[in-house]
JSON list of C-alpha atoms in Angstrom, two decimals:
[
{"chain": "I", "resi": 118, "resn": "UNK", "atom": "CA", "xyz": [55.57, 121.55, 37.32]},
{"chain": "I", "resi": 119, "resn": "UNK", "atom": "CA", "xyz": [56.83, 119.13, 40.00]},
{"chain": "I", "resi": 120, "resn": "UNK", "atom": "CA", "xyz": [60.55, 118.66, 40.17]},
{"chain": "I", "resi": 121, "resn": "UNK", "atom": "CA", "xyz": [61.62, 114.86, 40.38]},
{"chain": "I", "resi": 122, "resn": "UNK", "atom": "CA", "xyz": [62.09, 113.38, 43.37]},
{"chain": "I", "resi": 123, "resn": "UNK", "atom": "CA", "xyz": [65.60, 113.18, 44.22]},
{"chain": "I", "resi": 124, "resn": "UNK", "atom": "CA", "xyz": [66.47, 109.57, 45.05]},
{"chain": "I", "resi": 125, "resn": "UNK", "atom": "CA", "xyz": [68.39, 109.03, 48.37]},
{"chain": "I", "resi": 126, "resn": "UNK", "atom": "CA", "xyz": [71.89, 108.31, 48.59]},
{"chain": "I", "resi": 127, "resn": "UNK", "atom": "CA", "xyz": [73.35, 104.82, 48.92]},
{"chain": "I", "resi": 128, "resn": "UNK", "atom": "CA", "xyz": [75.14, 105.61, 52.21]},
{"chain": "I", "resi": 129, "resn": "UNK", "atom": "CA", "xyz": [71.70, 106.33, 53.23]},
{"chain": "I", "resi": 130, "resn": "UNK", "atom": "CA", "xyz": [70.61, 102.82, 52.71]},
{"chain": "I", "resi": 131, "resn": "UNK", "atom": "CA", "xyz": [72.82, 100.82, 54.85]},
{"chain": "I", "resi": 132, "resn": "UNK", "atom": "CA", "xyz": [74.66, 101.58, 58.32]},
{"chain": "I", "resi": 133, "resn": "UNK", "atom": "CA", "xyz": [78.42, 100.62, 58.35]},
{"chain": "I", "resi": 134, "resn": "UNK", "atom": "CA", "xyz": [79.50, 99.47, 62.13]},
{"chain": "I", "resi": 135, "resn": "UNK", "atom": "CA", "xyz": [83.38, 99.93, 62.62]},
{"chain": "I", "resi": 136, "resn": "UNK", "atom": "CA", "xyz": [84.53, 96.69, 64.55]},
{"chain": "I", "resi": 137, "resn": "UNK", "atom": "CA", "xyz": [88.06, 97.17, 66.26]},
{"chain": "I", "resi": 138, "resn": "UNK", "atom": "CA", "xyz": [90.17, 94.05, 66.23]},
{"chain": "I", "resi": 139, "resn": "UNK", "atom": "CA", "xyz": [93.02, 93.12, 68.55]},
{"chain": "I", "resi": 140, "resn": "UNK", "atom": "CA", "xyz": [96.26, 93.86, 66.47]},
{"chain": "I", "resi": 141, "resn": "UNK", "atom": "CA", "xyz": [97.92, 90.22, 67.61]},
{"chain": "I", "resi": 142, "resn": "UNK", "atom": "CA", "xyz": [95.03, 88.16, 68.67]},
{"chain": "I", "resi": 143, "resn": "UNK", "atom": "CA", "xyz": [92.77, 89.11, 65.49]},
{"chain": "I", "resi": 144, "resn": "UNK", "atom": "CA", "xyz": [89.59, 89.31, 67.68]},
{"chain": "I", "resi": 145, "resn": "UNK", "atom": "CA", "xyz": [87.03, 91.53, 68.28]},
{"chain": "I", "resi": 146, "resn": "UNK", "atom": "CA", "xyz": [87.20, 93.48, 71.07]},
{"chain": "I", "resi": 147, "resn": "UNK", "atom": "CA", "xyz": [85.30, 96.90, 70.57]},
{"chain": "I", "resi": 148, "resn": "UNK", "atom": "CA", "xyz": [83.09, 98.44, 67.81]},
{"chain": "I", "resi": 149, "resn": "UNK", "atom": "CA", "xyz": [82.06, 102.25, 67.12]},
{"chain": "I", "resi": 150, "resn": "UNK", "atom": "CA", "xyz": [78.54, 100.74, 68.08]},
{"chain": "I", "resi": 151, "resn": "UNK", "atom": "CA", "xyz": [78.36, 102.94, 71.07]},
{"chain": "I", "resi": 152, "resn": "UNK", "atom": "CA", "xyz": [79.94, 106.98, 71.22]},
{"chain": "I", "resi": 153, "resn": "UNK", "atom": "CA", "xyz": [83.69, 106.32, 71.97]},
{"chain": "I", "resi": 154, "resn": "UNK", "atom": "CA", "xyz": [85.31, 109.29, 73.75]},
{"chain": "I", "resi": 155, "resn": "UNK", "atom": "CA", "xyz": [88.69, 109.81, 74.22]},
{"chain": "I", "resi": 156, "resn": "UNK", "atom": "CA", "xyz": [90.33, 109.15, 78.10]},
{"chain": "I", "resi": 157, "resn": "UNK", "atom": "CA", "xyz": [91.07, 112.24, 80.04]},
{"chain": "I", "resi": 158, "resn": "UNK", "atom": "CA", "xyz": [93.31, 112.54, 83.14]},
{"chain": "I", "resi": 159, "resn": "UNK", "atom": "CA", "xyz": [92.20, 114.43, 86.43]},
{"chain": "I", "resi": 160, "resn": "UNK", "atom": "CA", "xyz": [93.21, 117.63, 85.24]},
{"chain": "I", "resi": 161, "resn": "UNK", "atom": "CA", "xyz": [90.93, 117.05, 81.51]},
{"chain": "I", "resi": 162, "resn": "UNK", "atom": "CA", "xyz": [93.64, 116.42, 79.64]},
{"chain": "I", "resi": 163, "resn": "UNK", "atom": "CA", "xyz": [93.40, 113.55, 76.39]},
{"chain": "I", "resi": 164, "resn": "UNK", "atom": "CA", "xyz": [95.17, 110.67, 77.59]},
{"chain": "I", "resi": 165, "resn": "UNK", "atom": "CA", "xyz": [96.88, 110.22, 73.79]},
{"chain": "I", "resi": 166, "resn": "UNK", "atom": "CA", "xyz": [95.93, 106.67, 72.13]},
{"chain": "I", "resi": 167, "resn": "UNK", "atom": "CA", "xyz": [93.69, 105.58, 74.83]},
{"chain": "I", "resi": 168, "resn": "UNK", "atom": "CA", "xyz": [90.16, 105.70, 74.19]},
{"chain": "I", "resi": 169, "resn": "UNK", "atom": "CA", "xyz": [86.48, 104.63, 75.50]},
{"chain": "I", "resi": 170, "resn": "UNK", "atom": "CA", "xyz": [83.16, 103.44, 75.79]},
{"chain": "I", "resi": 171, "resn": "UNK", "atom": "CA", "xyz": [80.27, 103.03, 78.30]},
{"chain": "I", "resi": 172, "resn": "UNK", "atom": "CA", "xyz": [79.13, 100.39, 79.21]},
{"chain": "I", "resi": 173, "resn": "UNK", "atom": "CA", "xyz": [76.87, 98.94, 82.29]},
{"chain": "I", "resi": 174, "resn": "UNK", "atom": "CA", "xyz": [76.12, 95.71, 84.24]},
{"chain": "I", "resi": 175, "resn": "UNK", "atom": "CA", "xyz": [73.15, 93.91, 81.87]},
{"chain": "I", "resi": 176, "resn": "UNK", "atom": "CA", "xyz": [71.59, 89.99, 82.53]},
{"chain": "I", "resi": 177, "resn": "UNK", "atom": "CA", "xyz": [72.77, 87.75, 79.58]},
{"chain": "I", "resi": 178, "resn": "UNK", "atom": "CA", "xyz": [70.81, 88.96, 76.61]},
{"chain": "I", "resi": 179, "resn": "UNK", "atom": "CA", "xyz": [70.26, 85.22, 75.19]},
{"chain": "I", "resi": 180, "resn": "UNK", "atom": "CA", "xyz": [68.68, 84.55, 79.02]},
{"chain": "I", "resi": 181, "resn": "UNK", "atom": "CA", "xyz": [64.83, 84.78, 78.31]},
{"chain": "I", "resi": 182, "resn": "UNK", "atom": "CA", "xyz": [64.57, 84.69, 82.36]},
{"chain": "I", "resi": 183, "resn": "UNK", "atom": "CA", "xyz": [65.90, 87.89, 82.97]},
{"chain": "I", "resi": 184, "resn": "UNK", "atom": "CA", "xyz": [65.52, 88.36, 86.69]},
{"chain": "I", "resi": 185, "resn": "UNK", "atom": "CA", "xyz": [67.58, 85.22, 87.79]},
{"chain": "I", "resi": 186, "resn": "UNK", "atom": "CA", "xyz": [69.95, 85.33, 84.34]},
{"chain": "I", "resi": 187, "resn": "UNK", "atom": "CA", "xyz": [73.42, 85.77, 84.91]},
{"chain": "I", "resi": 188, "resn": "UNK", "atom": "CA", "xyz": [75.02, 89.57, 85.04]},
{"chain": "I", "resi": 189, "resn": "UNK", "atom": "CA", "xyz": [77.65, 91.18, 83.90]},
{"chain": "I", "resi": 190, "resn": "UNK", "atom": "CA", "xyz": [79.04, 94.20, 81.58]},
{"chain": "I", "resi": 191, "resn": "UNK", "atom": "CA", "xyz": [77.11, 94.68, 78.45]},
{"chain": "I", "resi": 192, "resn": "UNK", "atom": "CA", "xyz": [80.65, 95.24, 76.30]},
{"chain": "I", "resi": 193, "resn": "UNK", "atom": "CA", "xyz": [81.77, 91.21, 78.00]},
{"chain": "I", "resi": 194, "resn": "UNK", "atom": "CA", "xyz": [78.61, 89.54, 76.23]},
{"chain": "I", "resi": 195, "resn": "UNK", "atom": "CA", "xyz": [79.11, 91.88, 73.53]},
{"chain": "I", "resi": 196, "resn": "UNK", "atom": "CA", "xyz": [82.26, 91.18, 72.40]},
{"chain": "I", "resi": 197, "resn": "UNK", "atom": "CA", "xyz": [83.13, 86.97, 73.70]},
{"chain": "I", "resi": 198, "resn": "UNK", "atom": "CA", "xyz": [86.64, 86.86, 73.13]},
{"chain": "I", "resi": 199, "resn": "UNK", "atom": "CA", "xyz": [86.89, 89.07, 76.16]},
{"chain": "I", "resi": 200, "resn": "UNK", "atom": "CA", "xyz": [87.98, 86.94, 79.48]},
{"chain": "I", "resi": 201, "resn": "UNK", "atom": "CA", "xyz": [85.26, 88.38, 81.88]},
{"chain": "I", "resi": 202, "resn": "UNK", "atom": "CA", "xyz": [85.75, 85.53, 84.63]},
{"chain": "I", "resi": 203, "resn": "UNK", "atom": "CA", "xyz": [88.61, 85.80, 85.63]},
{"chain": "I", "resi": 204, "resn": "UNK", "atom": "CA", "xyz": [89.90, 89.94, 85.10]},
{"chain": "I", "resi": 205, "resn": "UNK", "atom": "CA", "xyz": [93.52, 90.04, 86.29]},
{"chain": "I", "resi": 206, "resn": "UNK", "atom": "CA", "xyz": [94.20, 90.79, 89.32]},
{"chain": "I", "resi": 207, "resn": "UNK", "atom": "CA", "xyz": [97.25, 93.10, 90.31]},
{"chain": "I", "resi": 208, "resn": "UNK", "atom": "CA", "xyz": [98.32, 93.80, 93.79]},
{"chain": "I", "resi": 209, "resn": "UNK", "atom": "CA", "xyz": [100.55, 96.87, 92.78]},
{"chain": "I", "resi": 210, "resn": "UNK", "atom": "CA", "xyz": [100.80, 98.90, 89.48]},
{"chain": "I", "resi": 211, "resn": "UNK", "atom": "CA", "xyz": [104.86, 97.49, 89.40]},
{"chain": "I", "resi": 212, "resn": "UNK", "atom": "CA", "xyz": [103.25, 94.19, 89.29]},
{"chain": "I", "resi": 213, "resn": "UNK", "atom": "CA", "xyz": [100.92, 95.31, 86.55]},
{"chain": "I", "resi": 214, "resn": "UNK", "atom": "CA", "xyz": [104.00, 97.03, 84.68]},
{"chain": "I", "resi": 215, "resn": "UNK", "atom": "CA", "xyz": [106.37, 93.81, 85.08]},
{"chain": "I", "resi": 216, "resn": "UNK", "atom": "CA", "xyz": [104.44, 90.87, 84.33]},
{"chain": "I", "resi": 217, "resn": "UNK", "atom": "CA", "xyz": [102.02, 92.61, 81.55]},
{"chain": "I", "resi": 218, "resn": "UNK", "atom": "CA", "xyz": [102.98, 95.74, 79.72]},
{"chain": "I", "resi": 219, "resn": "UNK", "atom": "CA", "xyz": [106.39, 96.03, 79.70]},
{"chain": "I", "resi": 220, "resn": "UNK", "atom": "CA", "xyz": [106.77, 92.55, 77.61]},
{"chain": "I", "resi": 221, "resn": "UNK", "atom": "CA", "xyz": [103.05, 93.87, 76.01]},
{"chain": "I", "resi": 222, "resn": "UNK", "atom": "CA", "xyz": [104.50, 97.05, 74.34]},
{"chain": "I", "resi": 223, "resn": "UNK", "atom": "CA", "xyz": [107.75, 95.22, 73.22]},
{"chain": "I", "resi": 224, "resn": "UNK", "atom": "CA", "xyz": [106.13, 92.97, 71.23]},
{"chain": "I", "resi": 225, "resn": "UNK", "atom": "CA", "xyz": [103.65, 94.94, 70.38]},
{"chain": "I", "resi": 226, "resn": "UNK", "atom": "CA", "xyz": [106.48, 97.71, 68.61]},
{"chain": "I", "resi": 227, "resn": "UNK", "atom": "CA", "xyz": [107.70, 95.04, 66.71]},
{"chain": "I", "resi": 228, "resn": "UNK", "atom": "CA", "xyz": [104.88, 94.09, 65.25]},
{"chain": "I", "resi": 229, "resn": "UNK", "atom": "CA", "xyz": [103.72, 97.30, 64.17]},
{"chain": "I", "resi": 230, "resn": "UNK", "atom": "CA", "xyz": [107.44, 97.71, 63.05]},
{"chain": "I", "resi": 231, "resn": "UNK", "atom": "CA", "xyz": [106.53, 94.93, 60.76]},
{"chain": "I", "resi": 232, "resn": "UNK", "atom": "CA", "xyz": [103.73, 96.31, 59.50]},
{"chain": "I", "resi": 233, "resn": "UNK", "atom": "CA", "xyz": [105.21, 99.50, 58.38]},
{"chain": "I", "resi": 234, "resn": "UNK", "atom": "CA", "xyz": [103.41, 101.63, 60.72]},
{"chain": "I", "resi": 235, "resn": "UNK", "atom": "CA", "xyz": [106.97, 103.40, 61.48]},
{"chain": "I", "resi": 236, "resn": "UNK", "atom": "CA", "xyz": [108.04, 104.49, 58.12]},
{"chain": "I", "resi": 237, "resn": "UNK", "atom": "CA", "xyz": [107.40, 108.16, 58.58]},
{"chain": "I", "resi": 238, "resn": "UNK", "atom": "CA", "xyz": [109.74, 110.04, 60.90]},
{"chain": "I", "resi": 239, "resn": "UNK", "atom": "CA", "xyz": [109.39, 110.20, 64.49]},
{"chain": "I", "resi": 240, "resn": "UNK", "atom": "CA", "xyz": [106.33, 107.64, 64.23]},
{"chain": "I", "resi": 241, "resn": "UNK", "atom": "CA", "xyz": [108.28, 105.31, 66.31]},
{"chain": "I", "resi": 242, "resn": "UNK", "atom": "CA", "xyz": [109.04, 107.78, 69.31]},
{"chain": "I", "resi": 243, "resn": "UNK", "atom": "CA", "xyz": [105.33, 108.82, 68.93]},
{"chain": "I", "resi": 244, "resn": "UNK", "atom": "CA", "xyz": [104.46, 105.54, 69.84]},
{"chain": "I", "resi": 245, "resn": "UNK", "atom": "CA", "xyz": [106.66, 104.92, 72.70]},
{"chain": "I", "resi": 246, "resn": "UNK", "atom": "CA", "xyz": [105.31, 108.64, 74.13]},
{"chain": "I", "resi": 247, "resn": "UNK", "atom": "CA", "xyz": [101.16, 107.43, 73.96]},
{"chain": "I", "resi": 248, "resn": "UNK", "atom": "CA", "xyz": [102.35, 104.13, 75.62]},
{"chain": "I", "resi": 249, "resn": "UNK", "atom": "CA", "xyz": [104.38, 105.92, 78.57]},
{"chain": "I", "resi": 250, "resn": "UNK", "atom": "CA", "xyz": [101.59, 108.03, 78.73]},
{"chain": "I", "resi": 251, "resn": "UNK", "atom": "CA", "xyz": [99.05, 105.09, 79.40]},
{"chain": "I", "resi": 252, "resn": "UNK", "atom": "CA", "xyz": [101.12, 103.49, 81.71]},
{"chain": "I", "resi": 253, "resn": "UNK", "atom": "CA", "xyz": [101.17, 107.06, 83.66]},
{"chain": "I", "resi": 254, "resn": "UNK", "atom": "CA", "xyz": [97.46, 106.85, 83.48]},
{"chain": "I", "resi": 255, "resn": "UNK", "atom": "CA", "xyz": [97.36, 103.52, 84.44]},
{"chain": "I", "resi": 256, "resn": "UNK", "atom": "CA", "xyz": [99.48, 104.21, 87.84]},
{"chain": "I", "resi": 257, "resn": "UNK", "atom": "CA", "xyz": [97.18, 107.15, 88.52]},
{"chain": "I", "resi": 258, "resn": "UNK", "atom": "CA", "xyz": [93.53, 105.54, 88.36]},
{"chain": "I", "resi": 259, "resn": "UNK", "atom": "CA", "xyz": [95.26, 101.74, 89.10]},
{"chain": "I", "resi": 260, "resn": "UNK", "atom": "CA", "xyz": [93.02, 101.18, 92.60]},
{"chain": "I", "resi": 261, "resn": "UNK", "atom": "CA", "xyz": [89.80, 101.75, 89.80]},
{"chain": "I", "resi": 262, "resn": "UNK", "atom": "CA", "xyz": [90.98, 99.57, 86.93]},
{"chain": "I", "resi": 263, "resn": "UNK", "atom": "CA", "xyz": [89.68, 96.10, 86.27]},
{"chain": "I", "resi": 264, "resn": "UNK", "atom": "CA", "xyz": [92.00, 94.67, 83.88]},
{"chain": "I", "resi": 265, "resn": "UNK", "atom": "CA", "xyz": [90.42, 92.59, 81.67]},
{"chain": "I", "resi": 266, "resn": "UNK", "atom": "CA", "xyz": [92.44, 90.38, 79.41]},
{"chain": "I", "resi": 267, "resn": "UNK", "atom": "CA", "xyz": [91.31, 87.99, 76.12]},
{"chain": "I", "resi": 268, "resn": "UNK", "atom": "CA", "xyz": [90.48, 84.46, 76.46]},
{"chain": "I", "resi": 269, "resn": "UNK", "atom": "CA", "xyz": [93.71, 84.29, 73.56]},
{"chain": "I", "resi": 270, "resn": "UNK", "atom": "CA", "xyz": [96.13, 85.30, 76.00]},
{"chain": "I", "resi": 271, "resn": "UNK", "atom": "CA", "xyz": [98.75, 85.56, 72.99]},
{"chain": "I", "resi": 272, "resn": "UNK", "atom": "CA", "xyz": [98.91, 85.34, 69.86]},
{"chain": "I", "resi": 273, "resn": "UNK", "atom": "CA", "xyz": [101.53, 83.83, 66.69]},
{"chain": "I", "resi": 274, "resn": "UNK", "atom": "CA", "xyz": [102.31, 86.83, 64.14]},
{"chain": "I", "resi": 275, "resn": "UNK", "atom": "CA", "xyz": [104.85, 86.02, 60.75]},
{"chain": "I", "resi": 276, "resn": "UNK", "atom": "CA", "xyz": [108.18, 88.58, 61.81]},
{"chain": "I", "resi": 277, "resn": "UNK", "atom": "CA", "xyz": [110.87, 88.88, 59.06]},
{"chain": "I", "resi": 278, "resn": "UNK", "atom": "CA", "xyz": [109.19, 85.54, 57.39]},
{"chain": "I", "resi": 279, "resn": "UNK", "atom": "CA", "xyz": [109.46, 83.89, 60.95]},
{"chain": "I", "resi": 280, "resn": "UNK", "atom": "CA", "xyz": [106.64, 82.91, 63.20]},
{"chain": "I", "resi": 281, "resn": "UNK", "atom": "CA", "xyz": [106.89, 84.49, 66.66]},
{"chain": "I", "resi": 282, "resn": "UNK", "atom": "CA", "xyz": [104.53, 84.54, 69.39]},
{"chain": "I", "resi": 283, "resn": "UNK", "atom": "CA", "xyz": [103.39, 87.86, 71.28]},
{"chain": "I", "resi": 284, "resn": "UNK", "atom": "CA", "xyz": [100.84, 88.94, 74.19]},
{"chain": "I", "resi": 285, "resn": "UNK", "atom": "CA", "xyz": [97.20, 89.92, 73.07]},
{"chain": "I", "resi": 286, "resn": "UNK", "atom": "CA", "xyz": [96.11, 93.12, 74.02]},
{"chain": "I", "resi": 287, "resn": "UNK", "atom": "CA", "xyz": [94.16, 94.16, 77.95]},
{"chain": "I", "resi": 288, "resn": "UNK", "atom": "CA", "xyz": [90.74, 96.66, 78.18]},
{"chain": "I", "resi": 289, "resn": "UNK", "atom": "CA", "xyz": [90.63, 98.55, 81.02]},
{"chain": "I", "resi": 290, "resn": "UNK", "atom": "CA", "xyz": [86.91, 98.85, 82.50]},
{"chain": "I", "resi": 291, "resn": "UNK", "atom": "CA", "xyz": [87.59, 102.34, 84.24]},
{"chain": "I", "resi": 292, "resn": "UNK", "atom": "CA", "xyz": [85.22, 103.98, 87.26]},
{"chain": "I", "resi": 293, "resn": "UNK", "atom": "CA", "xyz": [86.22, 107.72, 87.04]},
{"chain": "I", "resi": 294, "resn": "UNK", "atom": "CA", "xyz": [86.07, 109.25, 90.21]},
{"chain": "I", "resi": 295, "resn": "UNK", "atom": "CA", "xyz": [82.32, 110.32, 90.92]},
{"chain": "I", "resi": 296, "resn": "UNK", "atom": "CA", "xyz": [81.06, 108.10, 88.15]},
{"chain": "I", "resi": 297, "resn": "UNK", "atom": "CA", "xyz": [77.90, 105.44, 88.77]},
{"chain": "I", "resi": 298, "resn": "UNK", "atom": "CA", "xyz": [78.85, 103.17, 85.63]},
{"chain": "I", "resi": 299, "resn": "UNK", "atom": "CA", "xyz": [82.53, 102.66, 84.28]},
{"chain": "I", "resi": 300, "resn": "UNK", "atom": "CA", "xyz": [83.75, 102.77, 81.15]},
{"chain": "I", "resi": 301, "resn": "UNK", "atom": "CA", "xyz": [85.74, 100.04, 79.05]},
{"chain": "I", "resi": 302, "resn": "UNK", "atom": "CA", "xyz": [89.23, 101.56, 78.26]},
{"chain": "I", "resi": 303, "resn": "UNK", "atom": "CA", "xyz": [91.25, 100.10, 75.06]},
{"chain": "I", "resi": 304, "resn": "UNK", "atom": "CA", "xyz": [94.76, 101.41, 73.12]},
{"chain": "I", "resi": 305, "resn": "UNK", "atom": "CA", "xyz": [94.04, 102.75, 69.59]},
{"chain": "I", "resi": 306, "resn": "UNK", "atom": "CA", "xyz": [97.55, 101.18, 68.53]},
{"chain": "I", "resi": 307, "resn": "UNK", "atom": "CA", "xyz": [96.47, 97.85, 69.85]},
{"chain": "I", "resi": 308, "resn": "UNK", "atom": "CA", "xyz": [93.51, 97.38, 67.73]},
{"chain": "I", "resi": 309, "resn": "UNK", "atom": "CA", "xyz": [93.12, 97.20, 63.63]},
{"chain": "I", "resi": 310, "resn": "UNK", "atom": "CA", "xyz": [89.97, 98.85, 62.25]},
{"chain": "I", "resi": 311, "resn": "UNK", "atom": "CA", "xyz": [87.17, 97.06, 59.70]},
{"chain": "I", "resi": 312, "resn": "UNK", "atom": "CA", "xyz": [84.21, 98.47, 58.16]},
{"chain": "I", "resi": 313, "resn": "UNK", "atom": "CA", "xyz": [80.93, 96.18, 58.24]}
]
């Protein structure tokens, strides 16, 4: 006798995407559409809360003309909301550290604050460890970071029933020493997760 035919599973049938959106900003700036790896250090070690894709210089995928279309990283057309014309430019990581993150993490504690994210104990020194630890990174690779910012350079988020206004998050398109293509760095705590 021939057994039934056991009918797939529904997870089978579709492919869920998870798109990462900026925590202030609410806009998309990565997606588990390509393998993301966590950031490691010289040495191998996990740079904690800072992870990455690859990504590579592509013509505009709309351009039918391919060899004269315009070029630039795949993860820029990919996700708009990106500013890739203009990627910040700092002259020293202090500069970096002063006019960015510094005022970037500050607000960016007190929204997450909001949001309850530091209920359980020591979730709030946590936090302040992975960001100290980016900025480290940061001042190590520096001379091979582009910093790229979004075109929604800040963003208006409800605090205590009062609107305030905060910095949107930076990528960090990262060549690691001896690599051919770079990768495009973001913070996990910067970013909100959705399922599509």
């Amino acid at each position: 006798l021939a057994l039934p035919s056991t009918p797939p599973l529904a997870s089978s049938l579709f492919v869920t995407m998870k798109v990462f959106f900026d925590l202030i900003g609410e806009v998309e700036v990565a997606s588990d559409g390509k393998l993301i790896k966590k950031v490691k250090d010289s040495e191998g070690k996990a740079i904690e809360g800072l992870v990455c894709c690859e990504c590579k210089t592509i013509p505009d995928p709309n351009d039918e003309d391919e060899d004269n279309a315009m070029r630039k990283l795949d993860h820029l057309w990919f996700f708009e909301d990106i500013n890739g014309d203009e990627p910040a430019e700092y002259k020293k990581f202090k500069n970096w550290q002063k006019d960015f993150f510094a005022s970037y993490v500050k607000g960016l504690q007190t929204v997450k604050k909001e949001n309850g994210d530091f209920k359980e104990d020591g979730a709030k020194k946590a936090f302040q460890k992975r960001m100290n630890g980016i900025m480290n990174w940061v001042k190590e690779e520096f001379a091979n970071i582009t910093f790229y910012s979004l075109f929604k350079a800040s963003g208006e988020v409800k605090i205590g029933g009062e609107t305030k206004n905060f910095l949107t998050t930076q990528l960090f398109c990262w060549y690691a020493p001896g690599a051919t293509e770079p990768v495009m760095c973001w913070m996990e705590d910067s970013v909100r997760a959705e399922k599509f």
